[in-house]
């Protein structure tokens, strides 16, 4: 496990012309950059974005991550997650390396097969297969490319030569900062075997009749066991996502006061799935409850989903409240304070 618990925010970057404070795609992009700057000033460790296609949400992460990277200096930047079905792995390797170099090696890139999209055969519209297995093949090629492997034969006098060329640019260390977004215990084991960090969200595509946090903690344990069996040299990282809404004002109460704060079970992507609860209420009560969350305790990184359409000021204030009154209960401390303790 990493030296200290980290917390970051996770934004879908949704916009809508008729509501909220985020009316256009431009608003969503600029506000995400501004929130990352504010989060770094607060002491938050990460700024992560969700990637969706054919929806009023963030869809092309690398220009956005590069923009965040050049206006911040410390905060990790990343995705949670990129749907590899939609990607050209070699072009993605080039753009990921460029964003990582601009950020000084702070990219933490979550990839996966992705979640259901609103488009029917959307990846095919991009020119790619929708076969889930192909997402894993693309991930393998992407990881090889960012690790510097030769991926194409050189041209010698109009014909193929013996030498193989790597994509450029290369960003040292990026290959160790790839996370697999896992929706089940089975895929978590696969991620551990492959040597990717684990990213687990607020839902699992299975249900064993135990609370969500316990099922997710089991997923994390299986991942770490698979990692150890595979003999990978470095220590893996694990992140979990949670919806944490401290209620400190009448507006908070009006928007979020009616949440049941309970797990939900439903049908998603062809399977009975368990959705994690929201943590909303007075900050002190949230702190006590979140400290009992088995998966939050097991992970080294906690990603906090933010209601992005409420704007930068609201979300920055929410993150500051969490940082001051909630996160310390799960073992987090601001970077400078954590370094002094270490």
mmCIF file of C-alpha atoms in Angstrom:
data_model
loop_
_atom_site.group_PDB
_atom_site.id
_atom_site.type_symbol
_atom_site.label_atom_id
_atom_site.label_comp_id
_atom_site.label_asym_id
_atom_site.label_seq_id
_atom_site.Cartn_x
_atom_site.Cartn_y
_atom_site.Cartn_z
ATOM 1 C CA UNK A 1 0.000 0.000 0.000
ATOM 2 C CA UNK A 2 1.262 3.539 -0.681
ATOM 3 C CA UNK A 3 2.767 5.591 2.129
ATOM 4 C CA UNK A 4 -0.413 7.497 2.858
ATOM 5 C CA UNK A 5 -4.081 7.518 1.964
ATOM 6 C CA UNK A 6 -4.891 9.765 -0.994
ATOM 7 C CA UNK A 7 -8.154 11.408 -1.969
ATOM 8 C CA UNK A 8 -9.168 12.819 -5.312
ATOM 9 C CA UNK A 9 -12.284 13.979 -7.084
ATOM 10 C CA UNK A 10 -13.960 12.194 -9.990
ATOM 11 C CA UNK A 11 -16.040 14.288 -12.388
ATOM 12 C CA UNK A 12 -18.348 13.170 -15.172
ATOM 13 C CA UNK A 13 -18.230 16.736 -16.498
ATOM 14 C CA UNK A 14 -21.901 16.692 -17.400
ATOM 15 C CA UNK A 15 -23.494 19.744 -18.962
ATOM 16 C CA UNK A 16 -26.992 20.711 -19.955
ATOM 17 C CA UNK A 17 -28.201 23.901 -21.671
ATOM 18 C CA UNK A 18 -31.315 24.087 -19.522
ATOM 19 C CA UNK A 19 -30.096 23.556 -15.961
ATOM 20 C CA UNK A 20 -27.341 23.900 -13.425
ATOM 21 C CA UNK A 21 -24.241 26.061 -13.851
ATOM 22 C CA UNK A 22 -22.645 24.043 -16.652
ATOM 23 C CA UNK A 23 -24.511 24.807 -19.868
ATOM 24 C CA UNK A 24 -22.019 23.936 -22.630
ATOM 25 C CA UNK A 25 -19.148 21.587 -23.351
ATOM 26 C CA UNK A 26 -16.821 24.567 -23.035
ATOM 27 C CA UNK A 27 -18.212 25.249 -19.567
ATOM 28 C CA UNK A 28 -17.621 21.631 -18.557
ATOM 29 C CA UNK A 29 -14.019 21.611 -19.750
ATOM 30 C CA UNK A 30 -13.043 24.968 -18.266
ATOM 31 C CA UNK A 31 -14.769 24.245 -14.968
ATOM 32 C CA UNK A 32 -12.974 20.907 -14.661
ATOM 33 C CA UNK A 33 -9.624 22.675 -15.048
ATOM 34 C CA UNK A 34 -10.644 25.327 -12.510
ATOM 35 C CA UNK A 35 -11.817 22.705 -10.023
ATOM 36 C CA UNK A 36 -8.496 20.860 -10.349
ATOM 37 C CA UNK A 37 -6.628 24.069 -9.518
ATOM 38 C CA UNK A 38 -8.892 24.697 -6.528
ATOM 39 C CA UNK A 39 -8.553 21.085 -5.363
ATOM 40 C CA UNK A 40 -4.765 21.293 -5.457
ATOM 41 C CA UNK A 41 -4.869 24.448 -3.333
ATOM 42 C CA UNK A 42 -7.087 22.659 -0.788
ATOM 43 C CA UNK A 43 -4.629 19.749 -0.587
ATOM 44 C CA UNK A 44 -6.631 17.174 -2.575
ATOM 45 C CA UNK A 45 -4.370 14.600 -4.223
ATOM 46 C CA UNK A 46 -6.105 13.803 -7.506
ATOM 47 C CA UNK A 47 -8.273 15.172 -10.321
ATOM 48 C CA UNK A 48 -9.912 12.355 -12.292
ATOM 49 C CA UNK A 49 -12.436 12.488 -15.132
ATOM 50 C CA UNK A 50 -14.964 9.951 -16.360
ATOM 51 C CA UNK A 51 -15.036 9.325 -20.109
ATOM 52 C CA UNK A 52 -18.348 8.803 -21.937
ATOM 53 C CA UNK A 53 -19.218 8.973 -25.621
ATOM 54 C CA UNK A 54 -22.369 10.194 -27.377
ATOM 55 C CA UNK A 55 -23.519 12.021 -24.227
ATOM 56 C CA UNK A 56 -23.255 15.522 -22.770
ATOM 57 C CA UNK A 57 -20.272 14.481 -20.668
ATOM 58 C CA UNK A 58 -16.489 14.500 -20.955
ATOM 59 C CA UNK A 59 -15.382 12.337 -23.875
ATOM 60 C CA UNK A 60 -11.837 13.235 -25.028
ATOM 61 C CA UNK A 61 -9.678 13.213 -21.903
ATOM 62 C CA UNK A 62 -6.148 13.934 -23.109
ATOM 63 C CA UNK A 63 -6.526 17.605 -24.148
ATOM 64 C CA UNK A 64 -8.292 18.190 -20.818
ATOM 65 C CA UNK A 65 -5.677 16.338 -18.764
ATOM 66 C CA UNK A 66 -2.888 18.190 -20.550
ATOM 67 C CA UNK A 67 -4.578 21.510 -19.757
ATOM 68 C CA UNK A 68 -4.867 20.540 -16.093
ATOM 69 C CA UNK A 69 -1.269 19.364 -16.086
ATOM 70 C CA UNK A 70 0.173 22.685 -17.209
ATOM 71 C CA UNK A 71 -1.735 24.802 -14.650
ATOM 72 C CA UNK A 72 -1.107 22.546 -11.640
ATOM 73 C CA UNK A 73 2.122 21.261 -10.112
ATOM 74 C CA UNK A 74 1.362 18.478 -7.635
ATOM 75 C CA UNK A 75 -2.063 16.920 -8.064
ATOM 76 C CA UNK A 76 -2.386 13.559 -9.822
ATOM 77 C CA UNK A 77 -4.469 13.676 -12.993
ATOM 78 C CA UNK A 78 -6.279 10.729 -14.450
ATOM 79 C CA UNK A 79 -9.274 8.952 -15.883
ATOM 80 C CA UNK A 80 -11.855 6.677 -14.368
ATOM 81 C CA UNK A 81 -12.128 5.080 -16.925
ATOM 82 C CA UNK A 82 -11.372 5.172 -20.665
ATOM 83 C CA UNK A 83 -13.419 2.638 -22.621
ATOM 84 C CA UNK A 84 -10.766 0.859 -24.687
ATOM 85 C CA UNK A 85 -13.343 -0.339 -27.215
ATOM 86 C CA UNK A 86 -13.352 3.213 -28.626
ATOM 87 C CA UNK A 87 -9.570 3.681 -28.786
ATOM 88 C CA UNK A 88 -6.726 3.342 -31.263
ATOM 89 C CA UNK A 89 -4.068 2.012 -28.852
ATOM 90 C CA UNK A 90 -1.027 3.459 -30.654
ATOM 91 C CA UNK A 91 -2.492 6.935 -31.100
ATOM 92 C CA UNK A 92 -3.645 6.766 -27.481
ATOM 93 C CA UNK A 93 -0.084 5.881 -26.434
ATOM 94 C CA UNK A 94 1.209 9.035 -28.145
ATOM 95 C CA UNK A 95 -1.408 11.340 -26.645
ATOM 96 C CA UNK A 96 -1.138 9.810 -23.167
ATOM 97 C CA UNK A 97 2.645 10.227 -23.165
ATOM 98 C CA UNK A 98 2.331 13.846 -24.322
ATOM 99 C CA UNK A 99 -0.150 14.639 -21.540
ATOM 100 C CA UNK A 100 2.055 12.898 -18.978
ATOM 101 C CA UNK A 101 5.161 14.807 -20.081
ATOM 102 C CA UNK A 102 3.302 18.122 -19.880
ATOM 103 C CA UNK A 103 2.195 17.210 -16.358
ATOM 104 C CA UNK A 104 5.644 16.128 -15.241
ATOM 105 C CA UNK A 105 4.759 12.452 -14.811
ATOM 106 C CA UNK A 106 1.522 12.802 -12.840
ATOM 107 C CA UNK A 107 -0.843 10.849 -15.104
ATOM 108 C CA UNK A 108 -2.755 7.957 -13.481
ATOM 109 C CA UNK A 109 -4.653 6.382 -16.335
ATOM 110 C CA UNK A 110 -7.719 4.239 -15.671
ATOM 111 C CA UNK A 111 -8.760 2.031 -18.605
ATOM 112 C CA UNK A 112 -11.261 -0.783 -19.025
ATOM 113 C CA UNK A 113 -13.878 -2.348 -21.252
ATOM 114 C CA UNK A 114 -16.129 0.499 -20.190
ATOM 115 C CA UNK A 115 -19.705 0.732 -19.022
ATOM 116 C CA UNK A 116 -22.888 0.718 -21.131
ATOM 117 C CA UNK A 117 -23.039 3.659 -23.524
ATOM 118 C CA UNK A 118 -26.152 5.357 -24.935
ATOM 119 C CA UNK A 119 -25.144 4.488 -28.512
ATOM 120 C CA UNK A 120 -25.978 1.155 -30.097
ATOM 121 C CA UNK A 121 -22.656 -0.289 -31.345
ATOM 122 C CA UNK A 122 -20.975 3.027 -30.631
ATOM 123 C CA UNK A 123 -17.442 1.636 -30.911
ATOM 124 C CA UNK A 124 -18.276 0.382 -34.396
ATOM 125 C CA UNK A 125 -19.250 3.930 -35.317
ATOM 126 C CA UNK A 126 -15.692 4.881 -34.347
ATOM 127 C CA UNK A 127 -14.440 2.133 -36.660
ATOM 128 C CA UNK A 128 -13.689 -0.545 -34.046
ATOM 129 C CA UNK A 129 -15.056 -3.902 -32.943
ATOM 130 C CA UNK A 130 -17.410 -4.060 -29.953
ATOM 131 C CA UNK A 131 -16.004 -7.427 -28.838
ATOM 132 C CA UNK A 132 -15.158 -7.062 -25.120
ATOM 133 C CA UNK A 133 -12.094 -9.292 -25.540
ATOM 134 C CA UNK A 134 -10.685 -6.819 -28.035
ATOM 135 C CA UNK A 135 -10.590 -4.185 -25.285
ATOM 136 C CA UNK A 136 -8.085 -6.376 -23.455
ATOM 137 C CA UNK A 137 -6.042 -6.902 -26.627
ATOM 138 C CA UNK A 138 -5.968 -3.153 -27.237
ATOM 139 C CA UNK A 139 -4.909 -2.573 -23.636
ATOM 140 C CA UNK A 140 -2.022 -5.011 -24.037
ATOM 141 C CA UNK A 141 -0.835 -3.211 -27.187
ATOM 142 C CA UNK A 142 -1.233 0.197 -25.534
ATOM 143 C CA UNK A 143 0.781 -0.915 -22.504
ATOM 144 C CA UNK A 144 3.526 -2.345 -24.699
ATOM 145 C CA UNK A 145 3.659 0.900 -26.687
ATOM 146 C CA UNK A 146 3.995 3.180 -23.652
ATOM 147 C CA UNK A 147 6.666 0.841 -22.267
ATOM 148 C CA UNK A 148 8.789 1.496 -25.362
ATOM 149 C CA UNK A 149 8.278 -1.736 -27.297
ATOM 150 C CA UNK A 150 8.799 -1.709 -31.038
ATOM 151 C CA UNK A 151 5.342 -1.871 -32.583
ATOM 152 C CA UNK A 152 5.989 -1.417 -36.304
ATOM 153 C CA UNK A 153 8.760 -2.415 -38.710
ATOM 154 C CA UNK A 154 11.049 0.324 -39.962
ATOM 155 C CA UNK A 155 11.002 1.253 -43.625
ATOM 156 C CA UNK A 156 14.254 0.436 -45.395
ATOM 157 C CA UNK A 157 14.389 1.561 -49.010
ATOM 158 C CA UNK A 158 10.692 1.141 -49.529
ATOM 159 C CA UNK A 159 10.453 -2.221 -47.773
ATOM 160 C CA UNK A 160 10.190 -3.586 -44.239
ATOM 161 C CA UNK A 161 13.435 -3.707 -42.268
ATOM 162 C CA UNK A 162 14.450 -5.805 -39.288
ATOM 163 C CA UNK A 163 14.291 -2.925 -36.790
ATOM 164 C CA UNK A 164 11.038 -2.170 -35.032
ATOM 165 C CA UNK A 165 10.047 1.365 -34.090
ATOM 166 C CA UNK A 166 8.455 2.570 -30.871
ATOM 167 C CA UNK A 167 5.831 5.291 -30.766
ATOM 168 C CA UNK A 168 7.019 8.736 -29.737
ATOM 169 C CA UNK A 169 7.082 10.495 -27.391
ATOM 170 C CA UNK A 170 7.855 8.158 -24.517
ATOM 171 C CA UNK A 171 7.125 9.160 -20.922
ATOM 172 C CA UNK A 172 9.210 7.203 -18.374
ATOM 173 C CA UNK A 173 7.189 5.537 -15.625
ATOM 174 C CA UNK A 174 3.802 5.865 -17.317
ATOM 175 C CA UNK A 175 3.616 2.094 -17.856
ATOM 176 C CA UNK A 176 3.436 1.607 -14.070
ATOM 177 C CA UNK A 177 0.588 4.114 -13.709
ATOM 178 C CA UNK A 178 -2.095 2.222 -15.631
ATOM 179 C CA UNK A 179 -5.198 1.121 -13.701
ATOM 180 C CA UNK A 180 -7.844 -1.388 -14.783
ATOM 181 C CA UNK A 181 -11.433 -0.439 -13.988
ATOM 182 C CA UNK A 182 -12.798 -3.680 -12.576
ATOM 183 C CA UNK A 183 -16.498 -4.383 -12.148
ATOM 184 C CA UNK A 184 -16.209 -7.824 -10.574
ATOM 185 C CA UNK A 185 -14.003 -10.054 -8.475
ATOM 186 C CA UNK A 186 -13.046 -12.071 -11.556
ATOM 187 C CA UNK A 187 -11.756 -9.071 -13.501
ATOM 188 C CA UNK A 188 -9.913 -7.821 -10.408
ATOM 189 C CA UNK A 189 -7.974 -11.097 -10.319
ATOM 190 C CA UNK A 190 -7.166 -10.681 -14.025
ATOM 191 C CA UNK A 191 -5.929 -7.105 -13.418
ATOM 192 C CA UNK A 192 -3.666 -8.337 -10.630
ATOM 193 C CA UNK A 193 -2.240 -11.036 -12.850
ATOM 194 C CA UNK A 194 -1.566 -8.471 -15.586
ATOM 195 C CA UNK A 195 0.244 -6.070 -13.255
ATOM 196 C CA UNK A 196 -2.186 -3.152 -13.513
ATOM 197 C CA UNK A 197 -3.380 -1.124 -10.556
ATOM 198 C CA UNK A 198 -7.008 -1.636 -9.547
ATOM 199 C CA UNK A 199 -9.759 0.957 -9.935
ATOM 200 C CA UNK A 200 -13.150 -0.015 -8.494
ATOM 201 C CA UNK A 201 -16.171 2.278 -8.706
ATOM 202 C CA UNK A 202 -19.501 2.624 -6.922
ATOM 203 C CA UNK A 203 -20.976 -0.471 -8.563
ATOM 204 C CA UNK A 204 -20.103 -4.116 -9.070
ATOM 205 C CA UNK A 205 -21.614 -6.300 -11.778
ATOM 206 C CA UNK A 206 -22.430 -9.047 -9.277
ATOM 207 C CA UNK A 207 -24.249 -9.449 -5.980
ATOM 208 C CA UNK A 208 -23.562 -11.946 -3.188
ATOM 209 C CA UNK A 209 -26.117 -10.561 -0.715
ATOM 210 C CA UNK A 210 -23.454 -8.833 1.389
ATOM 211 C CA UNK A 211 -23.080 -5.056 1.792
ATOM 212 C CA UNK A 212 -21.347 -3.338 -1.096
ATOM 213 C CA UNK A 213 -18.267 -2.296 0.884
ATOM 214 C CA UNK A 214 -17.652 -5.872 2.023
ATOM 215 C CA UNK A 215 -18.042 -7.260 -1.498
ATOM 216 C CA UNK A 216 -15.656 -4.613 -2.789
ATOM 217 C CA UNK A 217 -13.167 -5.328 0.018
ATOM 218 C CA UNK A 218 -13.222 -8.985 -1.051
ATOM 219 C CA UNK A 219 -12.558 -7.873 -4.631
ATOM 220 C CA UNK A 220 -9.527 -5.875 -3.434
ATOM 221 C CA UNK A 221 -8.196 -8.806 -1.402
ATOM 222 C CA UNK A 222 -8.475 -11.145 -4.393
ATOM 223 C CA UNK A 223 -6.687 -8.581 -6.554
ATOM 224 C CA UNK A 224 -3.772 -8.305 -4.134
ATOM 225 C CA UNK A 225 -3.515 -12.078 -3.815
ATOM 226 C CA UNK A 226 -3.375 -12.424 -7.614
ATOM 227 C CA UNK A 227 -0.755 -9.675 -7.795
ATOM 228 C CA UNK A 228 1.424 -11.471 -5.232
ATOM 229 C CA UNK A 229 1.062 -14.836 -6.981
ATOM 230 C CA UNK A 230 2.126 -13.251 -10.264
ATOM 231 C CA UNK A 231 5.338 -12.043 -8.630
ATOM 232 C CA UNK A 232 5.156 -8.390 -9.669
ATOM 233 C CA UNK A 233 7.978 -6.453 -8.019
ATOM 234 C CA UNK A 234 6.291 -3.150 -7.186
ATOM 235 C CA UNK A 235 3.477 -2.476 -4.728
ATOM 236 C CA UNK A 236 0.097 -2.120 -6.465
ATOM 237 C CA UNK A 237 -2.291 0.752 -5.911
ATOM 238 C CA UNK A 238 -6.043 0.461 -5.388
ATOM 239 C CA UNK A 239 -8.717 3.139 -5.674
ATOM 240 C CA UNK A 240 -12.401 3.061 -4.813
ATOM 241 C CA UNK A 241 -15.025 5.682 -5.634
ATOM 242 C CA UNK A 242 -17.655 7.026 -3.276
ATOM 243 C CA UNK A 243 -20.397 9.622 -3.417
ATOM 244 C CA UNK A 244 -19.796 11.756 -0.306
ATOM 245 C CA UNK A 245 -22.077 14.777 0.190
ATOM 246 C CA UNK A 246 -21.647 16.712 3.440
ATOM 247 C CA UNK A 247 -24.772 18.699 4.287
ATOM 248 C CA UNK A 248 -23.849 22.033 5.834
ATOM 249 C CA UNK A 249 -26.407 24.434 4.324
ATOM 250 C CA UNK A 250 -30.051 24.703 3.373
ATOM 251 C CA UNK A 251 -29.072 24.305 -0.280
ATOM 252 C CA UNK A 252 -27.240 21.048 0.490
ATOM 253 C CA UNK A 253 -30.270 19.813 2.383
ATOM 254 C CA UNK A 254 -32.615 20.768 -0.452
ATOM 255 C CA UNK A 255 -30.486 19.015 -3.079
ATOM 256 C CA UNK A 256 -29.285 15.935 -1.218
ATOM 257 C CA UNK A 257 -31.119 15.647 2.079
ATOM 258 C CA UNK A 258 -33.550 13.005 0.823
ATOM 259 C CA UNK A 259 -30.985 10.351 -0.121
ATOM 260 C CA UNK A 260 -31.647 6.975 1.494
ATOM 261 C CA UNK A 261 -27.931 6.256 2.074
ATOM 262 C CA UNK A 262 -28.432 2.572 1.291
ATOM 263 C CA UNK A 263 -27.008 0.079 -1.207
ATOM 264 C CA UNK A 264 -29.106 -0.557 -4.291
ATOM 265 C CA UNK A 265 -29.434 -3.761 -6.295
ATOM 266 C CA UNK A 266 -30.491 -3.720 -9.938
ATOM 267 C CA UNK A 267 -29.935 -5.037 -13.457
ATOM 268 C CA UNK A 268 -27.036 -3.535 -15.420
ATOM 269 C CA UNK A 269 -25.089 -4.699 -18.469
ATOM 270 C CA UNK A 270 -26.711 -8.138 -18.383
ATOM 271 C CA UNK A 271 -26.098 -8.900 -14.713
ATOM 272 C CA UNK A 272 -27.605 -8.352 -11.286
ATOM 273 C CA UNK A 273 -25.428 -5.574 -9.887
ATOM 274 C CA UNK A 274 -24.889 -3.949 -6.502
ATOM 275 C CA UNK A 275 -24.553 -0.188 -6.297
ATOM 276 C CA UNK A 276 -22.795 1.413 -3.345
ATOM 277 C CA UNK A 277 -24.597 3.820 -1.045
ATOM 278 C CA UNK A 278 -24.221 7.576 -0.944
ATOM 279 C CA UNK A 279 -22.725 9.103 2.189
ATOM 280 C CA UNK A 280 -24.739 12.246 2.823
ATOM 281 C CA UNK A 281 -25.491 14.081 6.037
ATOM 282 C CA UNK A 282 -23.691 16.041 8.724
ATOM 283 C CA UNK A 283 -19.904 15.860 8.221
ATOM 284 C CA UNK A 284 -19.210 14.314 11.634
ATOM 285 C CA UNK A 285 -21.717 11.511 11.014
ATOM 286 C CA UNK A 286 -20.338 10.861 7.508
ATOM 287 C CA UNK A 287 -16.837 10.657 8.936
ATOM 288 C CA UNK A 288 -17.861 7.956 11.415
ATOM 289 C CA UNK A 289 -19.715 5.933 8.772
ATOM 290 C CA UNK A 290 -17.044 6.251 6.088
ATOM 291 C CA UNK A 291 -14.385 5.113 8.548
ATOM 292 C CA UNK A 292 -16.315 1.828 8.870
ATOM 293 C CA UNK A 293 -16.372 1.253 5.091
ATOM 294 C CA UNK A 294 -14.278 -1.877 4.579
ATOM 295 C CA UNK A 295 -13.256 -1.098 1.000
ATOM 296 C CA UNK A 296 -12.346 2.524 1.752
ATOM 297 C CA UNK A 297 -10.066 1.230 4.482
ATOM 298 C CA UNK A 298 -8.544 -1.387 2.162
ATOM 299 C CA UNK A 299 -7.801 1.047 -0.680
ATOM 300 C CA UNK A 300 -4.957 3.544 -0.769
ATOM 301 C CA UNK A 301 -6.925 6.058 -2.860
ATOM 302 C CA UNK A 302 -10.480 7.354 -2.433
ATOM 303 C CA UNK A 303 -12.114 9.107 -5.399
ATOM 304 C CA UNK A 304 -15.026 11.393 -4.549
ATOM 305 C CA UNK A 305 -17.661 11.827 -7.232
ATOM 306 C CA UNK A 306 -18.700 15.465 -7.584
ATOM 307 C CA UNK A 307 -21.983 16.977 -8.831
ATOM 308 C CA UNK A 308 -20.194 18.832 -11.610
ATOM 309 C CA UNK A 309 -23.223 20.783 -12.864
ATOM 310 C CA UNK A 310 -23.318 22.724 -9.595
ATOM 311 C CA UNK A 311 -20.191 24.618 -10.587
ATOM 312 C CA UNK A 312 -16.657 25.166 -9.335
ATOM 313 C CA UNK A 313 -17.447 27.211 -6.231
ATOM 314 C CA UNK A 314 -19.921 24.661 -4.855
ATOM 315 C CA UNK A 315 -17.683 21.673 -5.532
ATOM 316 C CA UNK A 316 -14.542 23.327 -4.198
ATOM 317 C CA UNK A 317 -16.377 24.158 -0.968
ATOM 318 C CA UNK A 318 -17.641 20.583 -0.738
ATOM 319 C CA UNK A 319 -14.131 19.181 -1.236
ATOM 320 C CA UNK A 320 -12.745 21.516 1.413
ATOM 321 C CA UNK A 321 -15.396 20.386 3.908
ATOM 322 C CA UNK A 322 -14.568 16.749 3.177
ATOM 323 C CA UNK A 323 -10.830 17.406 3.497
ATOM 324 C CA UNK A 324 -11.208 19.159 6.841
ATOM 325 C CA UNK A 325 -13.996 17.218 8.526
ATOM 326 C CA UNK A 326 -14.404 13.808 6.855
ATOM 327 C CA UNK A 327 -11.222 12.521 5.207
ATOM 328 C CA UNK A 328 -9.055 12.517 8.373
ATOM 329 C CA UNK A 329 -11.357 9.811 9.774
ATOM 330 C CA UNK A 330 -10.267 7.397 7.017
ATOM 331 C CA UNK A 331 -6.561 8.067 7.539
ATOM 332 C CA UNK A 332 -5.996 10.974 5.145
ATOM 333 C CA UNK A 333 -3.889 14.024 5.894
ATOM 334 C CA UNK A 334 -2.918 16.973 3.676
ATOM 335 C CA UNK A 335 0.330 16.335 1.762
ATOM 336 C CA UNK A 336 2.518 18.645 3.849
ATOM 337 C CA UNK A 337 1.168 17.271 7.151
ATOM 338 C CA UNK A 338 1.566 13.686 5.943
ATOM 339 C CA UNK A 339 5.175 14.360 4.953
ATOM 340 C CA UNK A 340 5.902 15.783 8.406
ATOM 341 C CA UNK A 341 4.458 12.646 10.046
ATOM 342 C CA UNK A 342 6.443 10.374 7.719
#
